[in-house]
Short mmCIF file of C-alpha atoms and ligand atoms in Angstrom, two decimals:
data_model
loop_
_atom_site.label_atom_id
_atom_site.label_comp_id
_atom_site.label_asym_id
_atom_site.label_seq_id
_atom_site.Cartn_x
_atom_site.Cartn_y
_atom_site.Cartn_z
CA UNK V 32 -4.64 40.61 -16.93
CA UNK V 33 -0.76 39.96 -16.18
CA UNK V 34 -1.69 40.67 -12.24
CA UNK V 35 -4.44 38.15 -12.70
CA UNK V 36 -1.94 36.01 -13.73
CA UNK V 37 0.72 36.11 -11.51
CA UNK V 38 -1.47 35.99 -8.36
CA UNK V 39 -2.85 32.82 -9.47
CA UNK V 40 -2.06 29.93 -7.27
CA UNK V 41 0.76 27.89 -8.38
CA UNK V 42 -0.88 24.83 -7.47
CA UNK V 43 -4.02 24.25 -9.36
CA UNK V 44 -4.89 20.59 -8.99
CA UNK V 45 -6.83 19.63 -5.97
CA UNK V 46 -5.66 16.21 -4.48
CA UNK V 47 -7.97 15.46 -1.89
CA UNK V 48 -10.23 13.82 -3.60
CA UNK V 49 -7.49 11.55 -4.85
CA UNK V 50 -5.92 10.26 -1.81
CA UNK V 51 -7.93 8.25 1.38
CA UNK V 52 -6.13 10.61 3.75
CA UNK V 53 -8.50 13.25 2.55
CA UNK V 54 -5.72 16.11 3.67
CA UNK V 55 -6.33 19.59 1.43
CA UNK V 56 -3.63 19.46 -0.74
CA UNK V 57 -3.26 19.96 -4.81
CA UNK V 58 -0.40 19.87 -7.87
CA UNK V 59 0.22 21.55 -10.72
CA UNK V 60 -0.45 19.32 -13.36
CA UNK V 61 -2.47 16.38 -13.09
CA UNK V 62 -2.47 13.89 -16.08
CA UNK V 63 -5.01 10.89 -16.48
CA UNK V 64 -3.81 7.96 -18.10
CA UNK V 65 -6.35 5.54 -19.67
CA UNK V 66 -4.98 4.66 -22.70
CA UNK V 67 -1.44 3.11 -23.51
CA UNK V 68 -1.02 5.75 -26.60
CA UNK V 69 -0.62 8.52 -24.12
CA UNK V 70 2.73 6.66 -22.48
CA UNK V 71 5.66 8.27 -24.80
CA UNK V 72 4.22 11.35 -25.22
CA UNK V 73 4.78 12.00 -21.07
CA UNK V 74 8.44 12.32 -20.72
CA UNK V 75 10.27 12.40 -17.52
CA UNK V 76 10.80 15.60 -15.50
CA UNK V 77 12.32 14.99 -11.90
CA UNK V 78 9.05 16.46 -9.85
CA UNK V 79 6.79 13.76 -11.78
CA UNK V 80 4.45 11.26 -9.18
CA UNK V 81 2.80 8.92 -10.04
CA UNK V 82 -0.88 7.95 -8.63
CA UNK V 83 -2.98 4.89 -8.11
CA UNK V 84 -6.34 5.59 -6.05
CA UNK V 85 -4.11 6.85 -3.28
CA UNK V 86 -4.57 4.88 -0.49
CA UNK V 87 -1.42 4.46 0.71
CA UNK V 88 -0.20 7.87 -0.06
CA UNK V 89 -0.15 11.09 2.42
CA UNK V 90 0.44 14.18 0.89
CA UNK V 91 2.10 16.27 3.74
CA UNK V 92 2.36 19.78 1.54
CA UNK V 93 1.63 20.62 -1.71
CA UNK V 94 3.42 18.60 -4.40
CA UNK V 95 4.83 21.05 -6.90
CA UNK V 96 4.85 19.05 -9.77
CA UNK V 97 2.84 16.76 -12.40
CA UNK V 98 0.85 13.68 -10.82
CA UNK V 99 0.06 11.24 -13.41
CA UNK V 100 -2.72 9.16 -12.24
CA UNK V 101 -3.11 4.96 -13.77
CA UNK V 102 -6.38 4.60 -15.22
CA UNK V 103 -5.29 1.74 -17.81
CA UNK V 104 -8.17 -1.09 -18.03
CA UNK V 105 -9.11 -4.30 -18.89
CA UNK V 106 -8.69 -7.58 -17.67
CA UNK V 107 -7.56 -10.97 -20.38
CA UNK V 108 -7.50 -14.29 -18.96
CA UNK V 109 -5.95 -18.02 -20.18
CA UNK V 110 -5.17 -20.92 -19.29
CA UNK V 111 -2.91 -24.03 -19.29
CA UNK V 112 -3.61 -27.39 -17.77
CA UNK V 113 -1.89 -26.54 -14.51
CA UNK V 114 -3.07 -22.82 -14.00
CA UNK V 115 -4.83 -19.73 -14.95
CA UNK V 116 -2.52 -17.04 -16.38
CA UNK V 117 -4.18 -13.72 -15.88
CA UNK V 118 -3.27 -10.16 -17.11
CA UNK V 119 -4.17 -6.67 -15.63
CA UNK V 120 -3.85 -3.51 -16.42
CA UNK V 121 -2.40 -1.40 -13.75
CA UNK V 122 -5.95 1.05 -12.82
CA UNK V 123 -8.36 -1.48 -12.52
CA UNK V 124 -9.41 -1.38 -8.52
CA UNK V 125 -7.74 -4.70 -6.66
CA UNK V 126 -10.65 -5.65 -4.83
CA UNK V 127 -12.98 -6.20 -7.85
CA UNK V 128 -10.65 -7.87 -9.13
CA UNK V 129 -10.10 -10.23 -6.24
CA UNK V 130 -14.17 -10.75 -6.40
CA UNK V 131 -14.04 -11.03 -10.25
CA UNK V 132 -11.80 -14.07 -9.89
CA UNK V 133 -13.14 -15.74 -7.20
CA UNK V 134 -16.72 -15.84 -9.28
CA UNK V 135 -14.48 -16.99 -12.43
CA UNK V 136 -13.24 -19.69 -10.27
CA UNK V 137 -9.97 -18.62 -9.85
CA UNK V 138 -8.60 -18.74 -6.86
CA UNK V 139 -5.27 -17.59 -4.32
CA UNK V 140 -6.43 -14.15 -3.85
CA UNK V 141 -9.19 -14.19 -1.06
CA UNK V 142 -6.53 -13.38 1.77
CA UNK V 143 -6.52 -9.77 -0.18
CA UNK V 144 -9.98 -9.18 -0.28
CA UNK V 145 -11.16 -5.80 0.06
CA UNK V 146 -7.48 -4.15 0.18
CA UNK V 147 -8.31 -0.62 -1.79
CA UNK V 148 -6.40 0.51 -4.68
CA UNK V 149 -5.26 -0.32 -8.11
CA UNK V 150 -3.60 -3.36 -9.43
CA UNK V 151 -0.81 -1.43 -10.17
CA UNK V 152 -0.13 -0.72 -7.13
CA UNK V 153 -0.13 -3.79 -5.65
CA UNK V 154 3.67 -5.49 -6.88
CA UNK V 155 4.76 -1.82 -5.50
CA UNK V 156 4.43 -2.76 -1.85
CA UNK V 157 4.16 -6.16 -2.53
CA UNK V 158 0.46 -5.97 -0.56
CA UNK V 159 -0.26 -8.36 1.85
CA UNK V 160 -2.74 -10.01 4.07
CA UNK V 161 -3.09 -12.69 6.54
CA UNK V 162 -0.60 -14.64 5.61
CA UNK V 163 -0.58 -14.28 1.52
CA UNK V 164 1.53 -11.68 0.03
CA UNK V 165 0.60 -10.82 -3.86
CA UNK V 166 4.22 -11.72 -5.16
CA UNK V 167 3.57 -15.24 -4.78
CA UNK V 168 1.17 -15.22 -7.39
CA UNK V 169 2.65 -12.77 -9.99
CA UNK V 170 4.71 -13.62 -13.07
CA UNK V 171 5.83 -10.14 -14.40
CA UNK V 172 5.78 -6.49 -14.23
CA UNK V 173 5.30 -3.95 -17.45
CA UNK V 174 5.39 -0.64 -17.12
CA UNK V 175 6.24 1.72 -19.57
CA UNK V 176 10.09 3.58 -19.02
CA UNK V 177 9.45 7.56 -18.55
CA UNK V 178 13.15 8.78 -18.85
CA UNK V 179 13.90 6.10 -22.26
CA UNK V 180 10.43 6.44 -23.39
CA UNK V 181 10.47 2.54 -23.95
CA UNK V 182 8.55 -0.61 -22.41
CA UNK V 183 10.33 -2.45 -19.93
CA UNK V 184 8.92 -5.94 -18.41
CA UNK V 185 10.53 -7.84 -15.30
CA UNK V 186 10.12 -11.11 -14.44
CA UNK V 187 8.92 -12.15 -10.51
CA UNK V 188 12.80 -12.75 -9.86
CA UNK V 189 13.80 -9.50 -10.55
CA UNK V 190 11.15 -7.01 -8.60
CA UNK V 191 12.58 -7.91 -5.46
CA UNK V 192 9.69 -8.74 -3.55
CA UNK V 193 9.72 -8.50 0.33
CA UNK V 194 8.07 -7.37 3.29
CA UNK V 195 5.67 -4.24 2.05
CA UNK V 196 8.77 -4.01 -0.43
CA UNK V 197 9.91 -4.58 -4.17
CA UNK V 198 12.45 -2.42 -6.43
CA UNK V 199 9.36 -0.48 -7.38
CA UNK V 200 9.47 1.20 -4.59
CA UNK V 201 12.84 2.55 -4.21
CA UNK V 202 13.45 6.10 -5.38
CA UNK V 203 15.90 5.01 -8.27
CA UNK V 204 12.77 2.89 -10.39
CA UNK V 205 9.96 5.93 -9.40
CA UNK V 206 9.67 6.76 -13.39
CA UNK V 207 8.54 3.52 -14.40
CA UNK V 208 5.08 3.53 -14.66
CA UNK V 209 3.69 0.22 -14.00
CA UNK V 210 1.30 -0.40 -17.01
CA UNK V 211 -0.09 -4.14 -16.24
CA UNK V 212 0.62 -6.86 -14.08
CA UNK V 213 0.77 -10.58 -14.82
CA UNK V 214 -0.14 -13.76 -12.52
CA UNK V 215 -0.29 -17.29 -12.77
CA UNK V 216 -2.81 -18.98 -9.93
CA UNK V 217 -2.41 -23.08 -10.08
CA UNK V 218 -5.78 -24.74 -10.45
CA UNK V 219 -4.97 -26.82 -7.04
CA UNK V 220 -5.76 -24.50 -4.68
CA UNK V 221 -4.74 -24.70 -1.24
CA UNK V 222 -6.73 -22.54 1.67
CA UNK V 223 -4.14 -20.40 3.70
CA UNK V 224 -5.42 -20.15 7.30
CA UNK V 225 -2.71 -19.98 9.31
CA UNK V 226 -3.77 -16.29 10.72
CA UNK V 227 -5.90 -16.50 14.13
CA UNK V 228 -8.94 -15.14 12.36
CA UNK V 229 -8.74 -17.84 9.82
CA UNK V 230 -7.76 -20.48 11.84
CA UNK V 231 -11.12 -21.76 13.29
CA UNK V 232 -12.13 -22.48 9.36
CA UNK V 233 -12.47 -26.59 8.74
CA UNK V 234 -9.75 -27.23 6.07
CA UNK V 235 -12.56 -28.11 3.44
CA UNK V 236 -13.57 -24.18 3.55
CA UNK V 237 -14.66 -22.86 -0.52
CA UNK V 238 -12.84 -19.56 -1.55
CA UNK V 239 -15.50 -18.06 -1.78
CA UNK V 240 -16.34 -18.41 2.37
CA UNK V 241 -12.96 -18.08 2.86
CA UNK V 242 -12.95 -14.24 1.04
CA UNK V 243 -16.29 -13.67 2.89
CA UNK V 244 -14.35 -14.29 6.08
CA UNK V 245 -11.77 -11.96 5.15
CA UNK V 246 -14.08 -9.35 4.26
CA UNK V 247 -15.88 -9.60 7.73
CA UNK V 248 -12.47 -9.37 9.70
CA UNK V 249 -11.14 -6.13 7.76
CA UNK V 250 -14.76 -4.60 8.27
CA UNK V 251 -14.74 -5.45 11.96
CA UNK V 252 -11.00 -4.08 12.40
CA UNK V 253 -10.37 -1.09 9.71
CA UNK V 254 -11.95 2.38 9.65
CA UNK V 255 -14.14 2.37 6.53
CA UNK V 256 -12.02 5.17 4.42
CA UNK V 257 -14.88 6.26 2.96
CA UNK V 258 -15.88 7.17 6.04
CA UNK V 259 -13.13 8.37 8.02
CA UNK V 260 -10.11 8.95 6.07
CA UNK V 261 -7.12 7.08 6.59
CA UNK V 262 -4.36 5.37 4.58
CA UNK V 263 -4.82 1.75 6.58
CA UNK V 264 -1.43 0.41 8.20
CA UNK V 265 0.62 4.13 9.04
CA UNK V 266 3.74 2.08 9.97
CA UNK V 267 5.13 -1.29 9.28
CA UNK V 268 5.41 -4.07 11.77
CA UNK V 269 9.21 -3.77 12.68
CA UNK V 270 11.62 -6.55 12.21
CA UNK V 271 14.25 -7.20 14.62
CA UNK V 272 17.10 -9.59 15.39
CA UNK V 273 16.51 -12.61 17.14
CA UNK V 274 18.61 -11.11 20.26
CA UNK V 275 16.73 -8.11 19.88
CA UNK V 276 13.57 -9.42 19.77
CA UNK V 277 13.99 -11.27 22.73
CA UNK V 278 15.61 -8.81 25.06
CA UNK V 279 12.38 -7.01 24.07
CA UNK V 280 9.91 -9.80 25.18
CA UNK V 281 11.84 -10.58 28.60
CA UNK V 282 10.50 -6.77 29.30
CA UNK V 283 6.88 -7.40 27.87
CA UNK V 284 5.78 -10.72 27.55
CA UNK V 285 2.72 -9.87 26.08
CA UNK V 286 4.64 -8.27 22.91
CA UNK V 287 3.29 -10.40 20.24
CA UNK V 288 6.09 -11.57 17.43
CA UNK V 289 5.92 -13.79 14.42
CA UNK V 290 9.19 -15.60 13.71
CA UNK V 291 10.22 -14.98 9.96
CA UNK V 292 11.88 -17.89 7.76
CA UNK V 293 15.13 -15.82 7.98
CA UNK V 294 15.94 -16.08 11.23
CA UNK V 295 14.49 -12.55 12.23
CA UNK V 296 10.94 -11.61 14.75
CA UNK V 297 8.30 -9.35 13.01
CA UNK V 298 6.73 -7.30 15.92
CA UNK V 299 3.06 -5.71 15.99
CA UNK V 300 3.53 -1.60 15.89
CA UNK V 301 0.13 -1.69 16.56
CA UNK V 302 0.64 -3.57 19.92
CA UNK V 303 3.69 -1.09 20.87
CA UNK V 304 1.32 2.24 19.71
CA UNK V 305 -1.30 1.07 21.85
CA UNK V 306 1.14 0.08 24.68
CA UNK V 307 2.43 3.68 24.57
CA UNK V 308 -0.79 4.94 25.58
CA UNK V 309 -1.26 6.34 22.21
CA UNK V 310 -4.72 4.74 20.60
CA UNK V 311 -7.26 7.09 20.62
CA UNK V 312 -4.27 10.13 20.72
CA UNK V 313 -5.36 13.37 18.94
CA UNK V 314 -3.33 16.25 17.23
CA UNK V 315 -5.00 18.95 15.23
CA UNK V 316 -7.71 17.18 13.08
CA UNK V 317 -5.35 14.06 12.97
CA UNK V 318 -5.63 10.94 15.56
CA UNK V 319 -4.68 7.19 16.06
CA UNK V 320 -7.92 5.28 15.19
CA UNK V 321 -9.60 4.15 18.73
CA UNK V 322 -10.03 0.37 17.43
CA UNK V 323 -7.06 0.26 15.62
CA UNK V 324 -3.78 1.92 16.72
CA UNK V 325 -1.57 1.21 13.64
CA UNK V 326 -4.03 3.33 12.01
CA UNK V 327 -4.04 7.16 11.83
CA UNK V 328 -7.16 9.05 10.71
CA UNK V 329 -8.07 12.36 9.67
CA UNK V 330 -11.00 13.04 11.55
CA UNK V 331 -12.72 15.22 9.11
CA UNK V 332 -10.29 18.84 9.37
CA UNK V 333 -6.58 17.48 9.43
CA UNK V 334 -4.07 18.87 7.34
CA UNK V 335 -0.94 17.18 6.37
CA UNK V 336 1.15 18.50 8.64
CA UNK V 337 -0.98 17.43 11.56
CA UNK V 338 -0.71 13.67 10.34
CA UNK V 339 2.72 14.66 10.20
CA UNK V 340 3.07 15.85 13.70
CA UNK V 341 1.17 13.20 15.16
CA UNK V 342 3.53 10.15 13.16
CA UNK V 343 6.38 12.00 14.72
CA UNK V 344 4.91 11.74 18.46
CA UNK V 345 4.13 8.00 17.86
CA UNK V 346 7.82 7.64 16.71
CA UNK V 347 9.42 9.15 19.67
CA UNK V 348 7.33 7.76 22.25
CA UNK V 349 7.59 4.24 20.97
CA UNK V 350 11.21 4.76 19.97
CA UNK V 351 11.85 5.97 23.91
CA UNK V 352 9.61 3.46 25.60
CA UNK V 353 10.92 0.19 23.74
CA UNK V 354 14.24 1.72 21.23
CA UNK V 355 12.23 0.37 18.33
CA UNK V 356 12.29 3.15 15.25
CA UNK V 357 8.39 2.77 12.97
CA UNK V 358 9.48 3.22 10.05
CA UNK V 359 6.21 4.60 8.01
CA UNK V 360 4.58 1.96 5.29
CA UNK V 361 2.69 5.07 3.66
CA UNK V 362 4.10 6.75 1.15
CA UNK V 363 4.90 10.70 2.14
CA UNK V 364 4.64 13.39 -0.58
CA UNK V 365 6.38 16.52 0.24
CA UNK V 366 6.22 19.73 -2.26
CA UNK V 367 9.32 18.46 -3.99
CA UNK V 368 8.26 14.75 -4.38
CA UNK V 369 8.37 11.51 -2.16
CA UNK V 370 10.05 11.85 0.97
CA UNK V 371 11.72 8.93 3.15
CA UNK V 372 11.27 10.04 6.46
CA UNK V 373 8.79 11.97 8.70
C1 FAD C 568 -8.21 0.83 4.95
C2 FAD C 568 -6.92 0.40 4.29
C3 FAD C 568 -6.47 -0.88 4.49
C4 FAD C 568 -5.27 -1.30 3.88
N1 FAD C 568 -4.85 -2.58 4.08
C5 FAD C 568 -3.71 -3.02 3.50
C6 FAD C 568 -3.27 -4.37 3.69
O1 FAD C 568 -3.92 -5.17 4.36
N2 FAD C 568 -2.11 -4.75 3.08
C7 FAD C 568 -1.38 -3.90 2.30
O2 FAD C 568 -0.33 -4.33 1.79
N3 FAD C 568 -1.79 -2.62 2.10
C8 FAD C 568 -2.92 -2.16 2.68
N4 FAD C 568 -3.33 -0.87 2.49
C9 FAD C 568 -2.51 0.05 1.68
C10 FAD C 568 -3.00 0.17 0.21
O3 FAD C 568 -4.28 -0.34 0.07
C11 FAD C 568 -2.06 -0.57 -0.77
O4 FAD C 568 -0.74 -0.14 -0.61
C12 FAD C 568 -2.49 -0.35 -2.23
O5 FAD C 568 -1.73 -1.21 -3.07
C13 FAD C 568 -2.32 1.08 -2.68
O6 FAD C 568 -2.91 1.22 -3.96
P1 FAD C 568 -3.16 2.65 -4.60
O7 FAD C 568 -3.55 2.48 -6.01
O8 FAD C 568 -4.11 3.42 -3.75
O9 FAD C 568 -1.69 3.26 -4.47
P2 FAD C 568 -1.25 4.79 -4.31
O10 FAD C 568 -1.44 5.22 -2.89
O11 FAD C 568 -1.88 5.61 -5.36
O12 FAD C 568 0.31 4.66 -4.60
C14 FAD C 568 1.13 3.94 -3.69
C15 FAD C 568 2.56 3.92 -4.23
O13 FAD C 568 2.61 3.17 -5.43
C16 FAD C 568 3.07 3.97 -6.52
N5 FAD C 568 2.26 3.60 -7.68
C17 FAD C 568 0.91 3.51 -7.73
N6 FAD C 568 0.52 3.11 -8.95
C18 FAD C 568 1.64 2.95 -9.68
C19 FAD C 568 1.89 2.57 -11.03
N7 FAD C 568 0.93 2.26 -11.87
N8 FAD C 568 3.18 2.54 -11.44
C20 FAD C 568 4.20 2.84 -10.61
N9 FAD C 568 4.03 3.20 -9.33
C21 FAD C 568 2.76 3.27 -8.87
C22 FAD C 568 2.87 5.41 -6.08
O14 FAD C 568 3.81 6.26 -6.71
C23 FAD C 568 3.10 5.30 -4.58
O15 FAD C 568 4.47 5.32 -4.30
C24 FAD C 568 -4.53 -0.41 3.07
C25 FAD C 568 -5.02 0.89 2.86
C26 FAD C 568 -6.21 1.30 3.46
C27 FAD C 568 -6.72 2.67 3.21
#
């Protein structure tokens, strides 16, 4: 019986169900929470991770630790004379809500449409989509405290929004759970079409053409992950100094950029991956999606460490060819917990 014991595996919990990557990997402890009683009897140990649908999450090993996956629900919705104030708990999937809205008449969303995961995900990486980035429309942040056992709320000033970032997703605020998320969309709604495959829309388009749209482009574009796993965007689009940006385009003046407010040029990775000579690149199971070369794909046998491998090659090679670093947008689990780089 002891022997029985001791040679079972340490890690009991499969994962691979619970991440669009797909990669064989498990935990030790795997907690579901769907109701808010559950929150202070969780406590805090250091090798705790928390878990939304897992879509932008690649576990490279075995996490030994406890995942705690959001499955809070429900939806409550009011309204002033200016706008609709909405509540949502954190596991509710983002893309019904995005539809639930748009049928409710509420409207800012549609540029999100059909981006997978939870709500509660979404202020983490502060999603965003063709020119709309969720922040704009959110009030405040609860989650529920794992190391003081307390609720904590912050107001849209104080998550730090940015580029695929907030505070939420620096290592020093990973034991807040986020437990709901609050928005306020203005009844005078305004169409945002500014990206190329919005742009041909007359400026009278409905929201609800206008998320049809954006459902079309991402099905043209993205690998289905429920078909071929993948995590969408592996990298983010790199943002460089003015002077940098520049000395880059005088070598390739097809590099496309998008001039930020600040001063600074956003630059496709997908553009430089491709470039490279790496779409279509394989390694072990993993490869860089034929279509779409910011995406990497398990192609049905990959572990982790061959997504691994292969986001190192695509670093290197674009890192020698143009001296521009990808810094990786998914989040990488490691057996002790997230990791920052490759
Ligand atoms: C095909 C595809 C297309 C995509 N397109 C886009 C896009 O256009 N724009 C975009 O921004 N993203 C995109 N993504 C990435 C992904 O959809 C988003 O990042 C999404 O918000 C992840 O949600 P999730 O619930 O799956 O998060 P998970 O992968 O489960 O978690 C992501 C991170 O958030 C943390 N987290 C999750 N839930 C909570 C919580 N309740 N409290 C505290 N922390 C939490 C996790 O610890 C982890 O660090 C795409 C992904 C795929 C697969």
């Amino acid at each position: 019986m002891t022997e029985d014991l001791q040679i079972q595996p340490k890690s009991q919990f499969e994962l691979s169900s619970r991440h669009s990557f797909a990669l064989p990997a498990a935990c030790e402890q795997l907690i579901e929470v769907s109701a808010m009683v559950q929150l202070p009897l969780l406590g805090w140990t250091a090798n705790t991770l928390i878990l939304g649908e897992g879509t932008n999450t690649l576990f490279i090993e075995n996490f030994q630790g406890r995942v705690l996956v959001n499955k809070l629900k429900g939806v409550s919705i009011t309204e002033t004379e200016q706008a609709f104030l909405v509540s949502v708990k954190a596991g509710e999937n983002w893309h019904q809500l995005v539809i639930q809205l748009n049928q409710q008449g509420i409207y800012g969303l549609e540029n999100l449409a059909l981006i997978p995961g939870s709500v509660g995900a979404a202020p983490v990486q502060n999603i965003g989509a063709y020119g709309v980035e969720v922040g704009t429309f959110i009030t405040a942040v609860e989650g529920w405290d794992l190391i003081n056992n307390k609720p904590v709320r912050w107001a849209n000033s104080e998550c730090e929004f940015g580029y695929r970032m907030s505070k939420f997703k620096r290592p020093e605020w990973r034991h807040i759970l986020i437990t709901s998320v609050h928005f306020s969309f203005p009844k005078a709604w305004q169409p945002v079409l500014s990206y190329k495959e919005l742009s041909d829309l007359p400026a009278t388009v409905s929201a609800g053409e206008l998320m049809q749209r954006v459902i079309e482009v991402r099905q043209m574009k993205l690998p289905d992950p429920t078909k071929l796993s993948n995590a969408g965007s592996f990298f983010k689009n790199p943002t460089l100094s003015k002077q940098q940006a520049d000395k880059l385009r005088q070598a390739h003046l097809h590099l496309p950029f998008y001039p930020q407010p600040n001063g600074q040029v956003k630059i496709a990775a997908g553009w430089l991956i491709e470039q490279a000579g790496l779409k279509g690149f394989q390694l072990g199971g993993a490869g860089v999606h034929t279509n779409q070369a910011l995406v990497l794909v398990n192609n049905g046998n990959a572990t982790g460490e061959d997504v691994q491998a292969l986001a190192k090659t695509i670093q290197t090679t674009v890192y020698e060819r143009y001296g521009v670093m990808l810094e990786p947008e998914v989040r990488l689990i490691k057996a002790h917990g997230l990791a920052e780089a490759l």
